[in-house]
Amino acid sequence: MALSRVCWARPALWGSAGTPGPYVTPRLQLLRSGLDWRGPRSSKLHLSPKADVKSLISYVVSKTKVINGKYHRFLGRNFPRFYILYTTFMKGLQMLWADAKKARRIKANMWNHNVKFHQLSYREMEHLRQFRRDITKCFFLGIVSIPPFANYLVFLLMYLFPRQLLVKHFWTPKQQTDFLDIYHALRKQSHPEILCYLEKIIPLISDVGLQWHMTELCTKIQRGTHPAIHDILALRECFSNHPLGMNQLPAFQMKALSRAMLLTPYLPSLLLRHRLKAHTTVIHQLDKALAKLGIAQLTAQEVKSACYLRGLNSTHIAEERCRTWLGEWLQISCSLKEAELSLLLHNVVLLSTNYIGTRR
């Protein structure tokens, strides 16, 4: 009897082979549900961490552009004069940074391929020359801004003295025209002094024919006549040795020539001579590279910049006349040897003084 009760209890507890018992069924269902649970499935595709970072960066950039645009509109409406200065300064920084990167690429190419300065193309040579001058001019501001809180003084100096402290990247279009006129007026002040010295040394020239050519040249320039190319090249022998050779020039003439080249004259004679030689040599190398390239390949701005560097105030002269004058300069420069570079230095005055449109 007891055995029959036990046998009856087993099917009741475990159930039959086909149907689970009443006690086991809830536990089995709980176990199965636990094994089958996977959590809620998301209908969206999850991005990788790298994609999330990119989307975040693009979002920040877009929002920054919107805020920057609103800020520019606010300045333009409420502070128009300051807005012009602000936009000019920001564009100047971008242009100066682009020039620095280009100069770095050129220098790296020179280092990697063992290329000298005079072997570069005209545009590369001119870029390096101009960038060196710009960095030298910015060097003073860098020194002044080193002390704490001195950057406020720097901004004040930049606002008060833009011509003396800033490079052309930070000038407005009107300032560029005005400042170039001022610089040309400063260098033009030295022209009479240079021509006066050329007249004084005429008796010191040993060759009578050269004395006559020098007298004729000085007379033409004083009368307001633009000299011809052959008038200048006829005197190349005078400028290769005494009394007008580069090594024979007196200190006061070198100072006058330095002002004509927009170089500082406040240096000892030895440094003045070295700097004039180096500057004239660079221009001679640029002339050779430009003659190889061809004036026709230059843009209007490049032509005007090249003329201004060589002594002509090209800001108020038509482009075609600038190209004509630059062609005359190249004919003289490419005909000279290294020992005759003193003539190229004086040519800044001889060829530019009476050219059409320069007598303002």
mmCIF file of C-alpha atoms in Angstrom:
data_model
loop_
_atom_site.group_PDB
_atom_site.id
_atom_site.type_symbol
_atom_site.label_atom_id
_atom_site.label_comp_id
_atom_site.label_asym_id
_atom_site.label_seq_id
_atom_site.Cartn_x
_atom_site.Cartn_y
_atom_site.Cartn_z
ATOM 1 C CA MET A 1 0.000 0.000 0.000
ATOM 2 C CA ALA A 2 2.821 2.429 0.904
ATOM 3 C CA LEU A 3 4.651 1.442 -2.266
ATOM 4 C CA SER A 4 1.610 2.234 -4.382
ATOM 5 C CA ARG A 5 1.379 5.724 -2.811
ATOM 6 C CA VAL A 6 4.999 6.447 -3.658
ATOM 7 C CA CYS A 7 4.522 5.302 -7.227
ATOM 8 C CA TRP A 8 1.461 7.507 -7.493
ATOM 9 C CA ALA A 9 3.330 10.543 -6.136
ATOM 10 C CA ARG A 10 6.185 10.438 -8.691
ATOM 11 C CA PRO A 11 3.981 10.988 -11.691
ATOM 12 C CA ALA A 12 2.183 13.734 -9.784
ATOM 13 C CA LEU A 13 5.472 15.466 -8.910
ATOM 14 C CA TRP A 14 7.389 15.037 -12.171
ATOM 15 C CA GLY A 15 4.493 14.519 -14.453
ATOM 16 C CA SER A 16 4.214 12.045 -17.194
ATOM 17 C CA ALA A 17 6.584 11.710 -20.060
ATOM 18 C CA GLY A 18 4.354 13.857 -22.227
ATOM 19 C CA THR A 19 3.092 16.439 -19.674
ATOM 20 C CA PRO A 20 5.178 18.175 -16.965
ATOM 21 C CA GLY A 21 3.898 18.221 -13.428
ATOM 22 C CA PRO A 22 2.187 21.152 -11.735
ATOM 23 C CA TYR A 23 5.251 22.067 -9.592
ATOM 24 C CA VAL A 24 7.874 21.829 -12.299
ATOM 25 C CA THR A 25 6.102 23.754 -15.038
ATOM 26 C CA PRO A 26 6.535 27.277 -13.569
ATOM 27 C CA ARG A 27 10.206 26.595 -12.777
ATOM 28 C CA LEU A 28 10.929 25.297 -16.263
ATOM 29 C CA GLN A 29 9.180 28.263 -17.829
ATOM 30 C CA LEU A 30 11.263 30.640 -15.683
ATOM 31 C CA LEU A 31 14.469 28.850 -16.629
ATOM 32 C CA ARG A 32 13.625 28.881 -20.336
ATOM 33 C CA SER A 33 12.690 32.519 -20.234
ATOM 34 C CA GLY A 34 16.013 33.283 -18.516
ATOM 35 C CA LEU A 35 17.978 31.427 -21.163
ATOM 36 C CA ASP A 36 16.115 33.030 -24.047
ATOM 37 C CA TRP A 37 16.340 36.662 -22.765
ATOM 38 C CA ARG A 38 18.485 38.876 -25.011
ATOM 39 C CA GLY A 39 17.500 42.369 -23.842
ATOM 40 C CA PRO A 40 15.628 44.944 -25.939
ATOM 41 C CA ARG A 41 16.792 45.186 -29.516
ATOM 42 C CA SER A 42 17.584 48.646 -30.830
ATOM 43 C CA SER A 43 16.194 49.634 -34.165
ATOM 44 C CA LYS A 44 19.168 52.040 -34.782
ATOM 45 C CA LEU A 45 22.641 51.065 -35.984
ATOM 46 C CA HIS A 46 25.344 51.881 -33.415
ATOM 47 C CA LEU A 47 28.354 53.847 -34.819
ATOM 48 C CA SER A 48 31.953 53.100 -34.031
ATOM 49 C CA PRO A 49 33.813 55.394 -31.593
ATOM 50 C CA LYS A 50 35.795 56.904 -34.502
ATOM 51 C CA ALA A 51 32.599 57.759 -36.372
ATOM 52 C CA ASP A 52 31.142 59.281 -33.203
ATOM 53 C CA VAL A 53 34.214 61.530 -32.841
ATOM 54 C CA LYS A 54 33.977 62.639 -36.471
ATOM 55 C CA SER A 55 30.310 63.474 -36.148
ATOM 56 C CA LEU A 56 31.004 65.414 -32.965
ATOM 57 C CA ILE A 57 33.797 67.387 -34.628
ATOM 58 C CA SER A 58 31.639 68.220 -37.643
ATOM 59 C CA TYR A 59 28.864 69.361 -35.328
ATOM 60 C CA VAL A 60 31.231 71.616 -33.365
ATOM 61 C CA VAL A 61 32.699 73.060 -36.581
ATOM 62 C CA SER A 62 29.276 73.818 -38.033
ATOM 63 C CA LYS A 63 28.135 75.490 -34.811
ATOM 64 C CA THR A 64 31.379 77.499 -34.658
ATOM 65 C CA LYS A 65 30.823 78.748 -38.208
ATOM 66 C CA VAL A 66 27.286 79.833 -37.336
ATOM 67 C CA ILE A 67 28.447 81.677 -34.210
ATOM 68 C CA ASN A 68 31.350 83.243 -36.101
ATOM 69 C CA GLY A 69 29.001 84.464 -38.827
ATOM 70 C CA LYS A 70 26.701 86.051 -36.257
ATOM 71 C CA TYR A 71 29.694 87.685 -34.567
ATOM 72 C CA HIS A 72 30.897 89.121 -37.887
ATOM 73 C CA ARG A 73 27.455 90.519 -38.664
ATOM 74 C CA PHE A 74 27.293 92.063 -35.193
ATOM 75 C CA LEU A 75 30.667 93.780 -35.644
ATOM 76 C CA GLY A 76 29.802 94.939 -39.153
ATOM 77 C CA ARG A 77 26.545 96.563 -37.971
ATOM 78 C CA ASN A 78 27.731 98.127 -34.713
ATOM 79 C CA PHE A 79 31.490 98.705 -35.206
ATOM 80 C CA PRO A 80 32.157 99.055 -38.964
ATOM 81 C CA ARG A 81 35.626 100.626 -38.662
ATOM 82 C CA PHE A 82 36.790 98.052 -36.145
ATOM 83 C CA TYR A 83 35.285 95.296 -38.306
ATOM 84 C CA ILE A 84 37.455 96.367 -41.252
ATOM 85 C CA LEU A 85 40.574 96.254 -39.077
ATOM 86 C CA TYR A 86 39.532 92.924 -37.569
ATOM 87 C CA THR A 87 38.895 91.201 -40.907
ATOM 88 C CA THR A 88 42.110 92.641 -42.365
ATOM 89 C CA PHE A 89 44.105 91.353 -39.402
ATOM 90 C CA MET A 90 42.577 87.860 -39.564
ATOM 91 C CA LYS A 91 43.146 87.607 -43.322
ATOM 92 C CA GLY A 92 46.691 88.855 -42.793
ATOM 93 C CA LEU A 93 47.369 86.086 -40.290
ATOM 94 C CA GLN A 94 46.064 83.489 -42.736
ATOM 95 C CA MET A 95 48.192 84.856 -45.597
ATOM 96 C CA LEU A 96 51.308 85.071 -43.419
ATOM 97 C CA TRP A 97 50.784 81.494 -42.226
ATOM 98 C CA ALA A 98 50.332 80.317 -45.827
ATOM 99 C CA ASP A 99 53.555 82.139 -46.809
ATOM 100 C CA ALA A 100 55.390 80.467 -43.924
ATOM 101 C CA LYS A 101 54.254 77.003 -45.020
ATOM 102 C CA LYS A 102 55.241 77.701 -48.626
ATOM 103 C CA ALA A 103 58.668 78.988 -47.562
ATOM 104 C CA ARG A 104 59.137 75.860 -45.450
ATOM 105 C CA ARG A 105 58.326 73.635 -48.433
ATOM 106 C CA ILE A 106 60.797 75.535 -50.630
ATOM 107 C CA LYS A 107 63.554 75.286 -48.013
ATOM 108 C CA ALA A 108 62.855 71.570 -47.533
ATOM 109 C CA ASN A 109 63.090 71.028 -51.293
ATOM 110 C CA MET A 110 66.381 72.940 -51.390
ATOM 111 C CA TRP A 111 67.746 70.804 -48.547
ATOM 112 C CA ASN A 112 66.570 67.477 -49.967
ATOM 113 C CA HIS A 113 67.781 68.099 -53.525
ATOM 114 C CA ASN A 114 70.872 70.189 -52.682
ATOM 115 C CA VAL A 115 69.557 73.204 -54.595
ATOM 116 C CA LYS A 116 71.095 76.654 -54.134
ATOM 117 C CA PHE A 117 69.095 79.881 -53.949
ATOM 118 C CA HIS A 118 70.088 81.098 -57.418
ATOM 119 C CA GLN A 119 68.972 77.755 -58.902
ATOM 120 C CA LEU A 120 65.356 78.195 -57.837
ATOM 121 C CA SER A 121 62.600 79.463 -60.097
ATOM 122 C CA TYR A 122 61.813 83.168 -60.100
ATOM 123 C CA ARG A 123 58.641 82.862 -58.009
ATOM 124 C CA GLU A 124 60.358 80.676 -55.405
ATOM 125 C CA MET A 125 63.309 83.070 -55.133
ATOM 126 C CA GLU A 126 61.018 86.083 -54.812
ATOM 127 C CA HIS A 127 58.864 84.327 -52.204
ATOM 128 C CA LEU A 128 61.849 83.501 -50.011
ATOM 129 C CA ARG A 129 63.279 87.014 -50.363
ATOM 130 C CA GLN A 130 60.005 88.696 -49.417
ATOM 131 C CA PHE A 131 59.262 86.263 -46.592
ATOM 132 C CA ARG A 132 62.653 86.921 -45.015
ATOM 133 C CA ARG A 133 61.969 90.654 -45.024
ATOM 134 C CA ASP A 134 58.490 90.155 -43.557
ATOM 135 C CA ILE A 135 59.754 87.937 -40.746
ATOM 136 C CA THR A 136 62.526 90.416 -39.963
ATOM 137 C CA LYS A 137 59.945 93.177 -39.660
ATOM 138 C CA CYS A 138 57.742 91.042 -37.386
ATOM 139 C CA PHE A 139 60.714 90.159 -35.182
ATOM 140 C CA PHE A 140 60.430 93.418 -33.215
ATOM 141 C CA LEU A 141 56.806 92.712 -32.318
ATOM 142 C CA GLY A 142 57.776 89.239 -31.171
ATOM 143 C CA ILE A 143 60.372 90.632 -28.777
ATOM 144 C CA VAL A 144 58.004 93.282 -27.386
ATOM 145 C CA SER A 145 55.245 90.722 -26.730
ATOM 146 C CA ILE A 146 57.453 88.450 -24.591
ATOM 147 C CA PRO A 147 56.825 90.124 -21.163
ATOM 148 C CA PRO A 148 53.533 89.272 -19.385
ATOM 149 C CA PHE A 149 50.512 91.307 -20.517
ATOM 150 C CA ALA A 150 52.661 93.015 -23.163
ATOM 151 C CA ASN A 151 50.386 91.746 -25.927
ATOM 152 C CA TYR A 152 47.980 94.606 -25.139
ATOM 153 C CA LEU A 153 50.795 97.062 -25.820
ATOM 154 C CA VAL A 154 51.570 95.229 -29.066
ATOM 155 C CA PHE A 155 47.999 95.636 -30.316
ATOM 156 C CA LEU A 156 48.111 99.335 -29.466
ATOM 157 C CA LEU A 157 51.408 99.783 -31.324
ATOM 158 C CA MET A 158 50.063 97.870 -34.315
ATOM 159 C CA TYR A 159 47.035 100.161 -34.430
ATOM 160 C CA LEU A 160 49.065 103.375 -34.064
ATOM 161 C CA PHE A 161 52.022 102.461 -36.323
ATOM 162 C CA PRO A 162 50.815 99.972 -38.958
ATOM 163 C CA ARG A 163 53.292 101.125 -41.621
ATOM 164 C CA GLN A 164 56.344 100.803 -39.397
ATOM 165 C CA LEU A 165 55.415 97.596 -37.551
ATOM 166 C CA LEU A 166 53.159 95.557 -39.832
ATOM 167 C CA VAL A 167 53.841 93.869 -43.143
ATOM 168 C CA LYS A 168 51.634 94.352 -46.187
ATOM 169 C CA HIS A 169 49.435 91.353 -45.287
ATOM 170 C CA PHE A 170 47.871 93.458 -42.517
ATOM 171 C CA TRP A 171 47.322 96.623 -44.560
ATOM 172 C CA THR A 172 43.992 97.605 -46.018
ATOM 173 C CA PRO A 173 43.934 98.270 -49.801
ATOM 174 C CA LYS A 174 43.971 102.019 -49.169
ATOM 175 C CA GLN A 175 46.838 101.679 -46.711
ATOM 176 C CA GLN A 176 48.846 99.687 -49.241
ATOM 177 C CA THR A 177 48.619 102.501 -51.793
ATOM 178 C CA ASP A 178 49.299 105.240 -49.250
ATOM 179 C CA PHE A 179 52.194 103.445 -47.548
ATOM 180 C CA LEU A 180 53.898 102.568 -50.833
ATOM 181 C CA ASP A 181 53.685 106.228 -51.839
ATOM 182 C CA ILE A 182 55.227 107.235 -48.500
ATOM 183 C CA TYR A 183 58.070 104.743 -48.860
ATOM 184 C CA HIS A 184 58.790 105.897 -52.404
ATOM 185 C CA ALA A 185 58.819 109.535 -51.298
ATOM 186 C CA LEU A 186 61.369 108.610 -48.627
ATOM 187 C CA ARG A 187 63.687 106.849 -51.036
ATOM 188 C CA LYS A 188 63.239 109.562 -53.639
ATOM 189 C CA GLN A 189 64.738 112.071 -51.214
ATOM 190 C CA SER A 190 68.110 110.385 -51.709
ATOM 191 C CA HIS A 191 68.066 110.669 -55.529
ATOM 192 C CA PRO A 192 69.526 114.219 -55.760
ATOM 193 C CA GLU A 193 72.328 113.271 -53.390
ATOM 194 C CA ILE A 194 73.233 110.215 -55.483
ATOM 195 C CA LEU A 195 73.183 112.154 -58.754
ATOM 196 C CA CYS A 196 75.220 114.975 -57.204
ATOM 197 C CA TYR A 197 77.973 112.509 -56.274
ATOM 198 C CA LEU A 198 78.000 111.128 -59.836
ATOM 199 C CA GLU A 199 78.641 114.668 -61.131
ATOM 200 C CA LYS A 200 81.401 115.277 -58.610
ATOM 201 C CA ILE A 201 83.418 112.202 -59.579
ATOM 202 C CA ILE A 202 83.431 112.999 -63.328
ATOM 203 C CA PRO A 203 86.948 114.545 -63.153
ATOM 204 C CA LEU A 204 88.186 111.403 -61.418
ATOM 205 C CA ILE A 205 87.296 109.217 -64.416
ATOM 206 C CA SER A 206 90.469 108.557 -66.394
ATOM 207 C CA ASP A 207 88.845 107.951 -69.794
ATOM 208 C CA VAL A 208 87.730 111.122 -71.571
ATOM 209 C CA GLY A 209 85.012 109.317 -73.488
ATOM 210 C CA LEU A 210 83.545 107.958 -70.265
ATOM 211 C CA GLN A 211 83.667 111.454 -68.758
ATOM 212 C CA TRP A 212 81.578 112.730 -71.675
ATOM 213 C CA HIS A 213 79.046 109.893 -71.352
ATOM 214 C CA MET A 214 78.685 110.513 -67.609
ATOM 215 C CA THR A 215 78.172 114.234 -68.161
ATOM 216 C CA GLU A 216 75.530 113.570 -70.817
ATOM 217 C CA LEU A 217 73.715 111.074 -68.602
ATOM 218 C CA CYS A 218 73.593 113.400 -65.582
ATOM 219 C CA THR A 219 72.452 116.291 -67.783
ATOM 220 C CA LYS A 220 69.634 114.240 -69.309
ATOM 221 C CA ILE A 221 68.347 113.134 -65.920
ATOM 222 C CA GLN A 222 68.485 116.657 -64.483
ATOM 223 C CA ARG A 223 66.524 117.961 -67.465
ATOM 224 C CA GLY A 224 63.801 115.366 -66.878
ATOM 225 C CA THR A 225 64.668 113.056 -69.778
ATOM 226 C CA HIS A 226 64.420 109.298 -69.394
ATOM 227 C CA PRO A 227 67.823 107.801 -70.372
ATOM 228 C CA ALA A 228 68.139 105.119 -73.013
ATOM 229 C CA ILE A 229 69.570 101.690 -72.300
ATOM 230 C CA HIS A 230 72.767 102.324 -74.263
ATOM 231 C CA ASP A 231 73.363 105.555 -72.312
ATOM 232 C CA ILE A 232 73.600 103.543 -69.109
ATOM 233 C CA LEU A 233 75.469 100.516 -70.451
ATOM 234 C CA ALA A 234 78.131 102.799 -71.949
ATOM 235 C CA LEU A 235 79.273 103.563 -68.384
ATOM 236 C CA ARG A 236 79.619 99.998 -67.129
ATOM 237 C CA GLU A 237 83.419 100.296 -67.009
ATOM 238 C CA CYS A 238 83.177 103.249 -64.573
ATOM 239 C CA PHE A 239 81.199 101.154 -62.116
ATOM 240 C CA SER A 240 83.507 98.139 -62.175
ATOM 241 C CA ASN A 241 86.503 99.861 -60.519
ATOM 242 C CA HIS A 242 87.589 103.266 -59.232
ATOM 243 C CA PRO A 243 85.822 105.591 -58.592
ATOM 244 C CA LEU A 244 82.345 103.960 -58.650
ATOM 245 C CA GLY A 245 83.128 100.308 -57.990
ATOM 246 C CA MET A 246 81.281 98.637 -55.130
ATOM 247 C CA ASN A 247 84.448 98.502 -53.021
ATOM 248 C CA GLN A 248 85.352 102.156 -53.724
ATOM 249 C CA LEU A 249 82.056 103.833 -52.760
ATOM 250 C CA PRO A 250 82.340 106.279 -49.834
ATOM 251 C CA ALA A 251 80.168 105.932 -46.724
ATOM 252 C CA PHE A 252 77.797 108.831 -47.509
ATOM 253 C CA GLN A 253 77.069 107.432 -50.986
ATOM 254 C CA MET A 254 76.370 103.986 -49.536
ATOM 255 C CA LYS A 255 73.965 105.528 -47.027
ATOM 256 C CA ALA A 256 72.138 107.371 -49.814
ATOM 257 C CA LEU A 257 71.942 104.166 -51.885
ATOM 258 C CA SER A 258 70.663 102.265 -48.841
ATOM 259 C CA ARG A 259 67.812 104.754 -48.467
ATOM 260 C CA ALA A 260 67.081 104.415 -52.195
ATOM 261 C CA MET A 261 66.817 100.644 -51.702
ATOM 262 C CA LEU A 262 64.652 101.016 -48.550
ATOM 263 C CA LEU A 263 67.443 99.588 -46.398
ATOM 264 C CA THR A 264 68.510 101.077 -43.100
ATOM 265 C CA PRO A 265 71.477 103.481 -43.465
ATOM 266 C CA TYR A 266 72.274 103.418 -39.734
ATOM 267 C CA LEU A 267 75.027 100.818 -39.889
ATOM 268 C CA PRO A 268 78.838 100.942 -39.973
ATOM 269 C CA SER A 269 80.426 101.317 -43.400
ATOM 270 C CA LEU A 270 81.602 97.705 -43.480
ATOM 271 C CA LEU A 271 78.097 96.383 -42.820
ATOM 272 C CA LEU A 272 76.544 98.849 -45.239
ATOM 273 C CA ARG A 273 78.816 97.680 -48.051
ATOM 274 C CA HIS A 274 78.177 94.008 -47.267
ATOM 275 C CA ARG A 275 74.418 94.500 -47.160
ATOM 276 C CA LEU A 276 74.334 96.491 -50.404
ATOM 277 C CA LYS A 277 76.398 93.802 -52.124
ATOM 278 C CA ALA A 278 74.120 91.028 -50.863
ATOM 279 C CA HIS A 279 70.933 92.903 -51.789
ATOM 280 C CA THR A 280 72.164 93.795 -55.268
ATOM 281 C CA THR A 281 73.358 90.241 -55.879
ATOM 282 C CA VAL A 282 69.905 88.866 -54.982
ATOM 283 C CA ILE A 283 68.229 91.301 -57.389
ATOM 284 C CA HIS A 284 70.689 90.316 -60.121
ATOM 285 C CA GLN A 285 69.880 86.640 -59.551
ATOM 286 C CA LEU A 286 66.159 87.434 -59.616
ATOM 287 C CA ASP A 287 66.637 89.285 -62.908
ATOM 288 C CA LYS A 288 68.296 86.277 -64.502
ATOM 289 C CA ALA A 289 65.513 83.971 -63.317
ATOM 290 C CA LEU A 290 62.868 86.432 -64.524
ATOM 291 C CA ALA A 291 64.500 86.744 -67.940
ATOM 292 C CA LYS A 292 64.401 82.948 -68.165
ATOM 293 C CA LEU A 293 60.734 82.847 -67.172
ATOM 294 C CA GLY A 294 59.607 85.802 -69.298
ATOM 295 C CA ILE A 295 57.843 88.981 -68.247
ATOM 296 C CA ALA A 296 54.719 87.885 -70.111
ATOM 297 C CA GLN A 297 54.268 85.042 -67.610
ATOM 298 C CA LEU A 298 53.894 87.436 -64.660
ATOM 299 C CA THR A 299 50.558 88.631 -63.339
ATOM 300 C CA ALA A 300 49.789 92.341 -63.069
ATOM 301 C CA GLN A 301 50.498 92.334 -59.327
ATOM 302 C CA GLU A 302 53.795 90.493 -59.803
ATOM 303 C CA VAL A 303 54.888 93.025 -62.421
ATOM 304 C CA LYS A 304 54.087 95.987 -60.183
ATOM 305 C CA SER A 305 55.846 94.379 -57.200
ATOM 306 C CA ALA A 306 58.942 93.659 -59.311
ATOM 307 C CA CYS A 307 59.065 97.273 -60.544
ATOM 308 C CA TYR A 308 58.634 98.688 -57.045
ATOM 309 C CA LEU A 309 61.480 96.541 -55.723
ATOM 310 C CA ARG A 310 63.772 97.976 -58.421
ATOM 311 C CA GLY A 311 63.004 101.623 -57.668
ATOM 312 C CA LEU A 312 59.906 102.449 -59.756
ATOM 313 C CA ASN A 313 56.733 103.664 -58.009
ATOM 314 C CA SER A 314 54.421 101.378 -59.949
ATOM 315 C CA THR A 315 51.277 102.024 -57.888
ATOM 316 C CA HIS A 316 50.094 104.779 -60.251
ATOM 317 C CA ILE A 317 51.493 103.492 -63.554
ATOM 318 C CA ALA A 318 49.594 101.350 -66.054
ATOM 319 C CA GLU A 319 50.511 97.686 -66.267
ATOM 320 C CA GLU A 320 51.809 97.850 -69.848
ATOM 321 C CA ARG A 321 54.156 100.722 -69.017
ATOM 322 C CA CYS A 322 55.397 98.753 -66.015
ATOM 323 C CA ARG A 323 56.134 95.783 -68.263
ATOM 324 C CA THR A 324 58.012 98.059 -70.684
ATOM 325 C CA TRP A 325 60.122 99.539 -67.894
ATOM 326 C CA LEU A 326 60.837 96.101 -66.426
ATOM 327 C CA GLY A 327 61.990 94.927 -69.852
ATOM 328 C CA GLU A 328 64.471 97.818 -70.012
ATOM 329 C CA TRP A 329 65.744 96.953 -66.545
ATOM 330 C CA LEU A 330 66.287 93.315 -67.492
ATOM 331 C CA GLN A 331 68.232 94.273 -70.626
ATOM 332 C CA ILE A 332 70.652 96.274 -68.487
ATOM 333 C CA SER A 333 70.845 93.778 -65.618
ATOM 334 C CA CYS A 334 71.418 90.690 -67.755
ATOM 335 C CA SER A 335 74.238 92.490 -69.596
ATOM 336 C CA LEU A 336 76.213 93.133 -66.404
ATOM 337 C CA LYS A 337 78.849 90.972 -64.781
ATOM 338 C CA GLU A 338 79.279 90.478 -61.060
ATOM 339 C CA ALA A 339 82.051 93.096 -60.902
ATOM 340 C CA GLU A 340 79.714 95.688 -62.468
ATOM 341 C CA LEU A 341 76.846 95.361 -59.969
ATOM 342 C CA SER A 342 77.484 98.873 -58.685
ATOM 343 C CA LEU A 343 75.888 100.095 -61.926
ATOM 344 C CA LEU A 344 72.817 97.949 -61.188
ATOM 345 C CA LEU A 345 72.657 99.522 -57.732
ATOM 346 C CA HIS A 346 72.785 103.057 -59.168
ATOM 347 C CA ASN A 347 70.324 102.018 -61.862
ATOM 348 C CA VAL A 348 67.612 102.194 -59.202
ATOM 349 C CA VAL A 349 67.966 105.980 -59.540
ATOM 350 C CA LEU A 350 69.114 106.353 -63.147
ATOM 351 C CA LEU A 351 66.302 104.377 -64.771
ATOM 352 C CA SER A 352 63.386 105.289 -62.513
ATOM 353 C CA THR A 353 63.708 109.019 -61.833
ATOM 354 C CA ASN A 354 62.153 110.377 -65.017
ATOM 355 C CA TYR A 355 60.059 107.467 -66.238
ATOM 356 C CA ILE A 356 56.543 108.368 -67.419
ATOM 357 C CA GLY A 357 54.195 108.891 -64.508
ATOM 358 C CA THR A 358 56.841 108.915 -61.769
ATOM 359 C CA ARG A 359 57.298 112.660 -61.455
ATOM 360 C CA ARG A 360 54.463 113.379 -59.045
#
